Structures are given as structure tokens and as C-alpha cells.
Coordinates of C-alpha atoms and ligand atoms in Angstrom, one line a residue:
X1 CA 0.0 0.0 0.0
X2 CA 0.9 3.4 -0.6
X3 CA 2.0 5.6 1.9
X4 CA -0.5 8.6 3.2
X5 CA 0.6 12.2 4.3
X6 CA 1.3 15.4 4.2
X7 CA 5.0 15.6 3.6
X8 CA 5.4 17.5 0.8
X9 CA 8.9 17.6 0.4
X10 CA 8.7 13.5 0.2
X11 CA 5.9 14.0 -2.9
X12 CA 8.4 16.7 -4.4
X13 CA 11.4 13.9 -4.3
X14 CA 9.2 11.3 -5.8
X15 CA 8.0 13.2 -8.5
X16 CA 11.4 14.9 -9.4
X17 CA 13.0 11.4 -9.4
X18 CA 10.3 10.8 -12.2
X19 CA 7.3 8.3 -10.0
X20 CA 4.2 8.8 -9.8
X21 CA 2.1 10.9 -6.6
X22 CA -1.5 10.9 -6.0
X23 CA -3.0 14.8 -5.0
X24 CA -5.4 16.2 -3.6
X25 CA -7.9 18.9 -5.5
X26 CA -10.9 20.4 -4.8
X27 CA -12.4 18.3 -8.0
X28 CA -11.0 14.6 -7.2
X29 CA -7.8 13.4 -6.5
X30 CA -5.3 13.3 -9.6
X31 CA -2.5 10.5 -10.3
X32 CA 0.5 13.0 -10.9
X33 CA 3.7 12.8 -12.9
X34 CA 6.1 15.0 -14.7
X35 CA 4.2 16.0 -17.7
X36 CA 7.0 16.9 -19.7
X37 CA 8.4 13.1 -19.3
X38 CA 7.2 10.8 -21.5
X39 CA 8.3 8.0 -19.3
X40 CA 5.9 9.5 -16.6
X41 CA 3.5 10.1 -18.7
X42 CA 3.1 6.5 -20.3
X43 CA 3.5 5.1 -16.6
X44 CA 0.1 7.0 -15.6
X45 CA -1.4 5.5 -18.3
X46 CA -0.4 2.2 -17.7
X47 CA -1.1 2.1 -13.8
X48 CA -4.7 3.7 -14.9
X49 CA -4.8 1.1 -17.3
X50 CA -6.3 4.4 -19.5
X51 CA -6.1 4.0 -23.3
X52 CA -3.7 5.9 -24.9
X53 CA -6.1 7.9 -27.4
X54 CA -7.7 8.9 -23.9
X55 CA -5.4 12.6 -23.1
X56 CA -4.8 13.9 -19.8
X57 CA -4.9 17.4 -17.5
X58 CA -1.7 19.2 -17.1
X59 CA -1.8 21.3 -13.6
X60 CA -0.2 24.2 -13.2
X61 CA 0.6 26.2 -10.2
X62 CA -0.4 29.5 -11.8
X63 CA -1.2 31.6 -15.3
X64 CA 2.7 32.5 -15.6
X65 CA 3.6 28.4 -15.7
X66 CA 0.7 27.8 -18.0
X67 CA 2.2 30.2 -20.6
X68 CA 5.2 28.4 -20.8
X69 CA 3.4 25.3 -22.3
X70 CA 0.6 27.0 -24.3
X71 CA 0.8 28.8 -27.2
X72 CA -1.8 31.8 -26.7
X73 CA -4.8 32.5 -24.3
X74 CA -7.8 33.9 -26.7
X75 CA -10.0 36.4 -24.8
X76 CA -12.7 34.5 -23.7
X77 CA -10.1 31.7 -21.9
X78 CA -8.3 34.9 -20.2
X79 CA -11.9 36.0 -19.1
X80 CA -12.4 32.5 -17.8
X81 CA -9.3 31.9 -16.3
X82 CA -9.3 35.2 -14.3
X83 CA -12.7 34.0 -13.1
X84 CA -12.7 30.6 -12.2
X85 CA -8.7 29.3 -11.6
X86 CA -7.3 28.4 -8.8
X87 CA -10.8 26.0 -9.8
X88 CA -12.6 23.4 -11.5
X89 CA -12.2 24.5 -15.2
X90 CA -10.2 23.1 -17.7
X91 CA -9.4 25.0 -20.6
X92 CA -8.7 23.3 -23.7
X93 CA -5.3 25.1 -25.1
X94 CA -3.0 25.4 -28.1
X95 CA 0.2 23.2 -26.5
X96 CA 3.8 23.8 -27.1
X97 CA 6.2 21.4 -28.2
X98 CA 7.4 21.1 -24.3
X99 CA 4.1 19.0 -23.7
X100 CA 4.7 15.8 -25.0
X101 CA 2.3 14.0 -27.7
X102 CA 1.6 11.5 -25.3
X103 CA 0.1 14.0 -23.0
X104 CA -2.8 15.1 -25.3
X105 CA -3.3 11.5 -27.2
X106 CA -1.7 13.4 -30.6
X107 CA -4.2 16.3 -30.7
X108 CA -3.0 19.7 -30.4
X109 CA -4.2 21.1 -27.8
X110 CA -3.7 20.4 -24.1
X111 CA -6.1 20.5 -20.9
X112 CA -5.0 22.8 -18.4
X113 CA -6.0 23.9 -15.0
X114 CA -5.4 25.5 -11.4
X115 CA -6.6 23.3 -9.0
X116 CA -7.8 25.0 -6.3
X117 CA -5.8 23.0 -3.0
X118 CA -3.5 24.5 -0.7
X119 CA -1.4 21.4 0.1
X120 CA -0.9 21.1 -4.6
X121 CA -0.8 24.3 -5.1
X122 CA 2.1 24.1 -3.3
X123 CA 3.5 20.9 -4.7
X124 CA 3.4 23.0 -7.9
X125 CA 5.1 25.6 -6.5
X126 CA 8.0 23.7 -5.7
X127 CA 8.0 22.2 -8.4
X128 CA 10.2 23.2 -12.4
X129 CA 7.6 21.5 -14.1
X130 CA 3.8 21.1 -14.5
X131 CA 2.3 17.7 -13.7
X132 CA 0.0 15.8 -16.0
X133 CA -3.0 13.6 -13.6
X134 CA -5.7 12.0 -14.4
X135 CA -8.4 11.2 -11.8
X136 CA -6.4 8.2 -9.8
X137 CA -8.8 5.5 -10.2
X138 CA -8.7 2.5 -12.7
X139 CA -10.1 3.8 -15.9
X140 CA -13.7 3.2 -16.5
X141 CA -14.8 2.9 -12.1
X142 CA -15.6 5.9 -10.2
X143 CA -13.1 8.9 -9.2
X144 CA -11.8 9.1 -5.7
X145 CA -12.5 12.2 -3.5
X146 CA -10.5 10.4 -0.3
X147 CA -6.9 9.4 0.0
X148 CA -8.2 6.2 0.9
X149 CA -10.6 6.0 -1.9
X150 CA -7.2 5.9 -3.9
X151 CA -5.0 3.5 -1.8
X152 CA -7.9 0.9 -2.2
X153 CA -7.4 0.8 -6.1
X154 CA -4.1 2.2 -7.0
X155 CA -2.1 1.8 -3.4
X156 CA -0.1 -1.0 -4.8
X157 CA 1.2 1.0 -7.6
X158 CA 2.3 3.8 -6.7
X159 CA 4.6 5.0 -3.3
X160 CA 2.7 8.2 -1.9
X161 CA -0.7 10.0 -1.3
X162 CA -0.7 13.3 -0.2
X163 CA -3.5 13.5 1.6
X164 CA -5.9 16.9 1.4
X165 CA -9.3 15.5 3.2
X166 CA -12.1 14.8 0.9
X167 CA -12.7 16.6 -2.1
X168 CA -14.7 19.7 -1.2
X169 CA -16.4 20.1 -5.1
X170 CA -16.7 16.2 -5.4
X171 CA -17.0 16.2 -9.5
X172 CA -14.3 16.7 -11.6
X173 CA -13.8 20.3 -13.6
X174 CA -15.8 21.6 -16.0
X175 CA -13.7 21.3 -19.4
X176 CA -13.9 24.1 -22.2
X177 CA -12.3 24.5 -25.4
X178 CA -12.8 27.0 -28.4
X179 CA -13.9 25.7 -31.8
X180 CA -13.9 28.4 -34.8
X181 CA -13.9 31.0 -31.7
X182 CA -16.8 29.6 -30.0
X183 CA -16.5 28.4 -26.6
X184 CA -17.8 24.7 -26.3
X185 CA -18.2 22.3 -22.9
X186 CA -16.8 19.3 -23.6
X187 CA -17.3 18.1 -19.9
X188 CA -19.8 18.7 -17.1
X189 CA -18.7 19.9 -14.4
X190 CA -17.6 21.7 -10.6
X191 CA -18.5 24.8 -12.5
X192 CA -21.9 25.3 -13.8
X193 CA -22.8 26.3 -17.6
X194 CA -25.0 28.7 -15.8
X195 CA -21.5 30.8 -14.2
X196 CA -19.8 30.4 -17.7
X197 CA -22.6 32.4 -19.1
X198 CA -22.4 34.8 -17.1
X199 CA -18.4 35.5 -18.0
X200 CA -18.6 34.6 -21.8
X201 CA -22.3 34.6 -22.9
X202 CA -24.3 31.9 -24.6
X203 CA -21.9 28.0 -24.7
X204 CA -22.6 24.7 -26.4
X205 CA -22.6 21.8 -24.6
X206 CA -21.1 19.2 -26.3
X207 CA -23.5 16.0 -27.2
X208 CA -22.5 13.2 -24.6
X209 CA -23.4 10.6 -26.8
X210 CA -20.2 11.3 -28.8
X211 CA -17.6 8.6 -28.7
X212 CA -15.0 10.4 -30.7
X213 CA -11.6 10.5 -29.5
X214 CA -11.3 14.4 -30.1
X215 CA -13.3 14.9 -26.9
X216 CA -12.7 11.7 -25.0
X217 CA -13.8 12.9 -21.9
X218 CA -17.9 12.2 -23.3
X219 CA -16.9 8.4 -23.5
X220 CA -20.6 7.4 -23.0
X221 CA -20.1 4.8 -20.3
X222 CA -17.7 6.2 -17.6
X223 CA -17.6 6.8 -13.9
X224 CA -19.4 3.2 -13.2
X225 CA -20.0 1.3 -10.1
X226 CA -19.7 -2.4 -10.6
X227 CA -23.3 -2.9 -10.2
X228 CA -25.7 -2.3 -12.4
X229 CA -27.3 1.1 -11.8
X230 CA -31.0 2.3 -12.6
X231 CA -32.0 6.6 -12.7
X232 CA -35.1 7.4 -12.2
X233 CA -38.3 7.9 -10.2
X234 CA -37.7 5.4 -6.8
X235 CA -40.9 4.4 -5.8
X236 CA -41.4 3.5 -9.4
X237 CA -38.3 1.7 -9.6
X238 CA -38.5 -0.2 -6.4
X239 CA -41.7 -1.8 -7.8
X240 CA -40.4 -2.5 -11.0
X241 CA -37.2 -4.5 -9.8
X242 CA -39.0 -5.9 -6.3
X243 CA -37.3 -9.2 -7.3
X244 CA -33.9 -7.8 -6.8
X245 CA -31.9 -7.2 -4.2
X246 CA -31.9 -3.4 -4.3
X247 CA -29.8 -0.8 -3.1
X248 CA -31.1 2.9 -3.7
X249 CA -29.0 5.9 -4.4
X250 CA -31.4 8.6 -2.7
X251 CA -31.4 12.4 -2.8
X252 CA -32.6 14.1 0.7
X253 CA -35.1 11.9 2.5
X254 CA -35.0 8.0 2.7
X255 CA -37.5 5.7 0.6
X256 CA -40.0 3.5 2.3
X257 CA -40.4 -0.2 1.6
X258 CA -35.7 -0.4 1.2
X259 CA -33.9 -0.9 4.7
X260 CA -32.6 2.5 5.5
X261 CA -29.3 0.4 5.6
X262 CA -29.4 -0.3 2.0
X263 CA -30.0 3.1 1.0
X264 CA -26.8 5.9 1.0
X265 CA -28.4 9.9 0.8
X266 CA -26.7 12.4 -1.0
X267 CA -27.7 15.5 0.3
X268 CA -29.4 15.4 3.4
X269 CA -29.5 19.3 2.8
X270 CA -31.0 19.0 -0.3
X271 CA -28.5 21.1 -2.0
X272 CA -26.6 20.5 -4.9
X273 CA -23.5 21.5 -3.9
X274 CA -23.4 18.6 -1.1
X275 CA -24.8 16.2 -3.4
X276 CA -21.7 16.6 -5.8
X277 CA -19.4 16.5 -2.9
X278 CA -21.0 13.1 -1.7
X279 CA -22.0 11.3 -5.0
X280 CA -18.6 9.3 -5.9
X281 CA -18.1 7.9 -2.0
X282 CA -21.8 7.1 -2.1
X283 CA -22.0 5.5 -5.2
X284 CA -18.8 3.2 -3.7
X285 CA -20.3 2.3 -0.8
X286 CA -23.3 1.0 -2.6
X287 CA -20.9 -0.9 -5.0
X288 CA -19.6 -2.4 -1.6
X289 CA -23.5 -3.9 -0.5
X290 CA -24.9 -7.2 -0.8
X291 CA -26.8 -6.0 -3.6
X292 CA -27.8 -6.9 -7.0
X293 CA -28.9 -3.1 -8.3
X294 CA -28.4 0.4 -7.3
X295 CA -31.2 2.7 -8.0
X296 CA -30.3 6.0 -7.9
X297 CA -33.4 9.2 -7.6
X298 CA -33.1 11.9 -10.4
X299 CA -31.8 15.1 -9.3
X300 CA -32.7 18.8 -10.7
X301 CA -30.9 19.9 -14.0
X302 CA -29.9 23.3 -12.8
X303 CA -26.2 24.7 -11.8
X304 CA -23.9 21.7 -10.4
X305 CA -26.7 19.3 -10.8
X306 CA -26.3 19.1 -14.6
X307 CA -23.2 17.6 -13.7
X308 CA -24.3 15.0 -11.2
X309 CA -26.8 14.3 -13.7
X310 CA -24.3 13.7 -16.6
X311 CA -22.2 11.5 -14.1
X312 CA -25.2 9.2 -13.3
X313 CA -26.3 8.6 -16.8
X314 CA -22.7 7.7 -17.8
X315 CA -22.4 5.4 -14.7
X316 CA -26.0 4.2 -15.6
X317 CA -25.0 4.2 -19.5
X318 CA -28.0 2.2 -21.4
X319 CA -30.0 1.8 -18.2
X320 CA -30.9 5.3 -17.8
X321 CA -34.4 6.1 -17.4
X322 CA -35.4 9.4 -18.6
Ligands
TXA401 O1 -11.2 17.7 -12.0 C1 -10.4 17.2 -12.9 O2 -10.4 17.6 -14.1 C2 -9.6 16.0 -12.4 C3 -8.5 16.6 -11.4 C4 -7.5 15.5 -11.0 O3 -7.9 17.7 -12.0 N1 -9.0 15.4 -13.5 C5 -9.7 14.6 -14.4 O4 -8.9 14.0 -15.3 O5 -10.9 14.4 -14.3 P1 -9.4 12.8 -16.2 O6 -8.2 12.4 -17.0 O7 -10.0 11.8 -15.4 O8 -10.4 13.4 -17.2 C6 -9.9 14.4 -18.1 C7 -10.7 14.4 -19.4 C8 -10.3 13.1 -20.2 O9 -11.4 12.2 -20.2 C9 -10.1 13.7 -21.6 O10 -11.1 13.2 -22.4 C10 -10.3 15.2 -21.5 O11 -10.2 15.5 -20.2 N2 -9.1 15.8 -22.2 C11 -7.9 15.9 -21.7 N3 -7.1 16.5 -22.6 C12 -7.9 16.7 -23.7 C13 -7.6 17.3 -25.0 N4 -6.4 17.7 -25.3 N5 -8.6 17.4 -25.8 C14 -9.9 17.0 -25.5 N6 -10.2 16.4 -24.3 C15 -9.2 16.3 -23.4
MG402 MG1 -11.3 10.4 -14.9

């Protein structure tokens, strides 16, 4: 297993001596490497056991680091960035020949973002390069928003976790690139379409059905427990599957007729916000039950919940009930 802590001098060693780090963000945790090694690089992909047409984040410390990698910052990604960073958004960028093909799967431009977390915004500080990570789960399963969420899956892999709490957004950034000039969201996420607006004006959201590696980030089935997982209306769901052992994903009150103890809430406040923070642990420890079927409610479409949506459908892929 890996080790846990806050040592960040030990992380800086590790990563400078080209292995691999777990850190903490405000999205998820990453799995962190040098991203201008190639060696690193292709080791994230194989502990991840991620495709290689499937590119990763490069995190940055600050806008001043990011301009050594990028090419230019168009308006409207200055706006944004000045906005939102240290935060969830990714901003699809023009890369430099420093960031290695590897990095963005052969397409030219590269993810980028400021995480917003003391303990790796320090890290970055430290560090002379930026590091490429990936959520640090097995590709395909759900992302981890604990330290131990990580050492479960990828302990044996890798040496350290720097450990930051749990993740206080809970869903990974929102990602946006430009096409012909127009801003597009390629990704659902920690920031809502809703606050984009407001900086840029009107976005496209980009189809989540696509399967195209040029935004692989919509790979329809993605972020899945191992059980088979139903969205819709509960009480019409627990009557449909009453032959199964059922686990239920709820929102802010239990369901009657399920043992309270097969049943994980998301947001006891009823706000989104909380439900983003808790939906990956819950959706593990339902993965963890004696069940056969996790049913999880349907939650409202506005701000973050467009997100939490998105991430349920993809975990639910062909099962999703609209
Ligand atoms: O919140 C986050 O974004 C977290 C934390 C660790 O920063 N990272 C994360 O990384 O979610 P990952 O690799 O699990 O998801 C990044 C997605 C990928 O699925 C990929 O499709 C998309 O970003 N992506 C990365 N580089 C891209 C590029 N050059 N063009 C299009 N899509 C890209
Ligand atoms: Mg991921």
C-alpha cells in the first residue's frame, strides 16, 4: 500500500526522481507525474490502465507556468481563467512542443488547470515542471475524492498520497475549449454552464453521446460502479425491480419499503452543492452492499446538478431512465 501524508517535500522527491504521486484537488484526487516526461507520462497511463487515445490534465501552479506550455490564451479563456482558476475548469489550449504528444493523445491542444488545493498548489510551487494527472482510479470505475478511496485501487502502484481531506467540489472540472472561436463544454462539471454564461455569454454543450476520440472525456459509459445502476423515479423503480436485491442511491429523504441500511443519501441538505461533494463515496459504498442493483433518484438539471446528472447517466449508460 501506498503511503498517506502530508509531507510534501517527500511528494516533491518522488516526483522529481520521475514516479508517480496521488494529490489532492478540490475536483477529485489526480495521479500525478512530470508531464514533460514521457516516461511518466506513459506510466500514468499504464497504472490507470487508460487507453492511450484517452489525453490527460496538465496542472499548473499559476497563469505564468501555463504560458510556458501554451501557445496563446484567446480572450474568452483569459476571461475565464481570471474567473474561475485556482478551480474546476479546464481549458482546452494550443500546447507547445514542451508537452509531450503522449500528453494530449496526438491532438493539439492540451487541458489545463489550477486546482484550487492549498497542500498542490504548493507541490506546484516547488515544483520546475507542471504535472499531468488523471483522476487516480482504474479507468472506466468511479473517481476518488479520499486518500483512501485511492490506496484501495491504486495503493499497490504507486509510493505516496498526499493527503488533502475529501474533495470539497466532489466532481471533476468543467472542461472548455474553443472551436472556430466559440467556446464549447466538452465536460460537465464543478462549475456550472449557468456561471460560464455569465463571464462569456451563450456555450454549447457538447453532445454526450459522442464517442470520438477528439473529446474523449464524453466516453458514454464512464464513472461506473460495478453494479448495475438504474435513474429514475424510486418508488417507481423499487416496484419494478421488487425481485432484486436493491440498493437505492437517494437524494434528501430516505424511501420507504428499502432498509434505511441499504440506502446511501446524497444530500441530506438538499443542495446540490453537497450532493456533488458526496456522490462518488456514495456510489462506492453502494458498489460495496450485498446488492444486485443500485437505484439512484433523479436530481434537478440546474447549476452543479447538470453535472451530477451527466455523471449518473454515464455510470448508468444504457439503463438510464429518462
Ligand atoms: O477535475 C479534474 O479535471 C480532475 C482533477 C484531477 O484535475 N482530472 C480529471 O482527469 O478528471 P481525467 O483524465 O479523469 O479526465 C480528463 C478528461 C479526459 O477524459 C479527456 O477526455 C479530456 O479530459 N481531455 C484531456 N485532454 C484533452 C484534450 N487535449 N482534448 C480533448 N479532451 C481532453
Ligand atoms: Mg477520470
Amino acid at each position: 500500500m501506498a503511503t498517506i501524508g502530508l509531507d510534501i517535500l517527500q511528494a516533491q522527491r518522488l516526483l522529481k526522481a520521475g514516479e508517480l504521486v496521488a494529490i489532492p484537488t478540490e475536483t477529485v484526487y489526480g495521479l500525478a507525474g512530470n508531464a514533460y516526461s514521457e516516461e511518466a507520462v506513459l506510466r500514468i497511463f499504464s497504472v490507470k490502465q487508460r487507453p492511450s487515445f484517452d489525453p490527460l490534465i496538465v496542472h499548473a501552479s499559476c497563469i505564468e507556468r501555463i504560458e510556458d506550455f501554451v501557445k496563446d490564451l484567446p480572450t474568452e479563456a483569459q476571461q475565464l481563467a481570471q474567473h474561475f482558476w485556482p478551480g474546476p475548469l479546464t481549458l482546452l489550449l494550443k500546447k507547445q512542443a514542451s508537452i509531450p504528444d503522449t500528453v494530449t493523445a496526438g491532438l493539439p491542444r492540451v487541458a489545463v488547470r489550477i486546482p484550487s488545493h492549498q497542500l498542490t498548489l504548493r507541490l506546484l510551487q516547488a515544483l520546475p515542471f507542471p504535472l499531468a494527472a488523471p483522476s487516480a482510479n482504474p479507468f472506466g470505475y468511479i473517481s476518488p475524492t479520499t486518500p483512501q478511496h485511492v490506496n484501495n485501487q491504486l495503493g499497490n502502484q504507486i509510493p505516496y498520497i498526499l493527503a488533502g481531506g475529501a474533495c470539497s467540489i466532489g466532481i471533476e472540472s468543467t472542461i472548455v475549449g474553443f472551436e472556430q472561436g466559440k467556446p464549447m463544454i466538452y465536460r460537465l462539471g464543478g462549475i456550472s454552464v449557468e456561471a460560464i454564461e455569465q463571464v462569456i455569454g451563450p456555450v454549447t454543450v457538447a453532445d454526450y453521446t459522442t464517442t470520438s476520440p477528439q473529446a474523449p472525456g464524453t466516453l458514454v459509459r464512464h464513472y461506473s460502479p460495478q453494479k448495475r445502476l438504474v435513474v429514475g423515479d424510486i418508488p417507481e423503480l423499487i416496484k419494478q425491480y421488487s425481485h432484486q436485491r436493491i440498493g437505492v442511491l437517494a437524494f434528501d429523504q430516505y424511501h420507504t419499503n428499502i432498509d434505511p441500511k441499504y440506502q446511501v443519501m446524497l444530500a441530506p441538505s438538499a443542495r446540490l452543492e453537497e450532493a456533488a461533494q458526496n456522490l462518488f463515496a456514495a456510489l462506492r459504498q453502494l458498489d460495496q452492499l450485498p446488492i444486485d442493483l443500485i437505484l439512484a433518484a433523479r436530481v434537478p438539471h440546474t447549476g452543479i446538478g447538470r453535472a451530477i446528472h451527466d455523471r449518473l447517466r454515464r455510470a448508468a449508460s444504457n439503463n438510464f431512465i429518462e
